[in-house]
Coordinates of C-alpha atoms in Angstrom, one line a residue:
X1 CA -2.1 23.5 6.9
X2 CA 0.9 21.1 5.4
X3 CA 2.5 21.8 1.1
X4 CA 3.0 19.3 -0.3
X5 CA 5.5 19.2 -3.4
X6 CA 5.5 15.4 -5.7
X7 CA 9.5 14.7 -7.6
X8 CA 11.1 12.8 -9.5
X9 CA 8.7 11.3 -12.4
X10 CA 8.8 10.5 -15.5
X11 CA 9.4 7.8 -18.0
X12 CA 11.1 5.2 -17.9
X13 CA 11.7 1.2 -19.3
X14 CA 10.0 -1.7 -17.6
X15 CA 12.5 -3.6 -15.6
X16 CA 14.0 -0.1 -14.1
X17 CA 14.1 1.9 -11.2
X18 CA 12.2 5.8 -10.2
X19 CA 12.9 7.3 -7.2
X20 CA 10.1 9.5 -6.5
X21 CA 10.2 12.3 -4.0
X22 CA 8.1 14.2 -1.0
X23 CA 8.4 17.3 -0.2
X24 CA 6.5 18.2 3.3
X25 CA 5.8 22.4 4.5
X26 CA 4.1 24.6 6.9
X27 CA 2.5 22.0 10.3
X28 CA 4.5 19.7 9.1
X29 CA 5.1 19.0 12.9
X30 CA 1.8 17.8 13.2
X31 CA 1.6 14.9 10.6
X32 CA 1.1 11.5 12.3
X33 CA 2.1 9.6 8.3
X34 CA 3.3 10.5 5.3
X35 CA 1.9 8.0 2.1
X36 CA 2.0 7.4 -1.7
X37 CA -1.2 6.9 -3.6
X38 CA -1.7 6.5 -7.1
X39 CA -4.0 6.7 -9.9
X40 CA -4.6 4.9 -12.8
X41 CA -6.0 6.6 -16.1
X42 CA -10.0 5.2 -16.2
X43 CA -8.8 3.8 -12.4
X44 CA -9.5 4.7 -9.2
X45 CA -7.4 6.3 -6.8
X46 CA -5.1 3.5 -4.8
X47 CA -2.7 3.1 -1.7
X48 CA 0.4 1.8 -2.6
X49 CA 2.3 2.7 1.2
X50 CA 2.7 4.5 4.0
X51 CA 5.5 5.0 6.4
X52 CA 4.8 6.6 10.2
X53 CA 7.1 10.3 10.5
X54 CA 7.9 9.7 13.4
X55 CA 8.7 6.1 14.3
X56 CA 9.6 5.1 11.2
X57 CA 7.8 2.3 10.2
X58 CA 6.6 1.2 7.1
X59 CA 3.1 -0.5 5.8
X60 CA 2.5 -1.5 1.2
X61 CA 0.0 -2.6 -0.7
X62 CA 0.3 -5.9 -1.9
X63 CA 1.2 -5.0 -5.8
X64 CA 4.3 -2.8 -5.0
X65 CA 5.4 -5.4 -2.2
X66 CA 9.2 -6.0 -2.2
X67 CA 9.9 -3.7 -5.4
X68 CA 8.8 -0.1 -3.7
X69 CA 11.0 1.3 -1.4
X70 CA 9.5 4.2 1.6
X71 CA 11.8 6.6 3.7
X72 CA 11.8 9.4 5.0
X73 CA 13.8 12.0 5.8
X74 CA 12.9 14.3 9.2
X75 CA 15.7 17.2 8.7
X76 CA 14.9 17.2 5.3
X77 CA 10.5 17.3 6.2
X78 CA 10.4 14.5 2.8
X79 CA 9.3 11.2 1.7
X80 CA 10.8 9.3 -0.3
X81 CA 9.3 5.8 -3.3
X82 CA 12.4 4.1 -4.4
X83 CA 10.1 2.0 -7.1
X84 CA 12.6 -1.6 -7.9
X85 CA 11.2 -3.6 -10.7
X86 CA 8.9 -1.3 -13.0
X87 CA 5.7 -2.9 -14.5
X88 CA 3.6 -1.3 -16.8
X89 CA 1.0 -1.4 -14.0
X90 CA 2.1 1.2 -12.3
X91 CA 1.7 3.6 -15.1
X92 CA 0.1 6.6 -13.0
X93 CA -0.5 8.8 -11.5
X94 CA 1.7 9.0 -8.0
X95 CA 0.7 11.5 -5.6
X96 CA 2.2 11.8 -1.8
X97 CA -0.4 13.0 1.4
X98 CA -0.2 12.7 4.5
X99 CA -2.3 12.2 7.5
X100 CA -2.1 14.2 10.8
X101 CA -3.6 12.3 13.2
X102 CA -5.0 8.9 13.8
X103 CA -8.2 10.4 14.2
X104 CA -8.0 11.7 10.4
X105 CA -7.1 9.1 7.2
X106 CA -4.9 10.9 4.4
X107 CA -5.8 14.6 3.5
X108 CA -3.3 17.4 2.1
X109 CA -2.3 15.6 -1.1
X110 CA 0.1 17.7 -3.6
X111 CA -0.4 17.7 -7.4
X112 CA 0.6 14.9 -8.1
X113 CA 3.7 13.0 -10.8
X114 CA 3.6 11.2 -13.5
X115 CA 4.9 7.9 -13.6
X116 CA 5.3 6.8 -17.2
X117 CA 6.5 2.5 -17.5
X118 CA 6.9 1.2 -21.3
X119 CA 7.2 -1.7 -22.5

C-alpha cells in the first residue's frame, strides 16, 4: 500500500515554470516506477512521464518532451515534475501514480493538483 500526495500546482502565465512534488509513503520499497498523468476538462487522462525508482530513467510523452523534467529524491521518497515553457494546453489536474512492479500498470494514485496556464 502506497500513499501519494501531490503539491505545487497553481496559476502561471504561459511561458512560465512550475514544479510539482509527489510525496510517497507506506510501502515505498515495493515501487518499480512513479509517474505523472494529467486530465484536462472533457479529456481523458493522459500520460505525462515516469521514472524508474531504482535507476532513475525517465520517459516522457511527446507533448512535454524537452519542456518537462522528472526527477526523484530517494531519501525523501519524493518525485518532482519540473515544468518549463508552459503552454495553455498544459492546463489540467496533474496526478501522481506509482507502479509497484514491472508486472503491474500504474494502480495507486494521488488526489491531484490543479495546474492552470493563462495567456
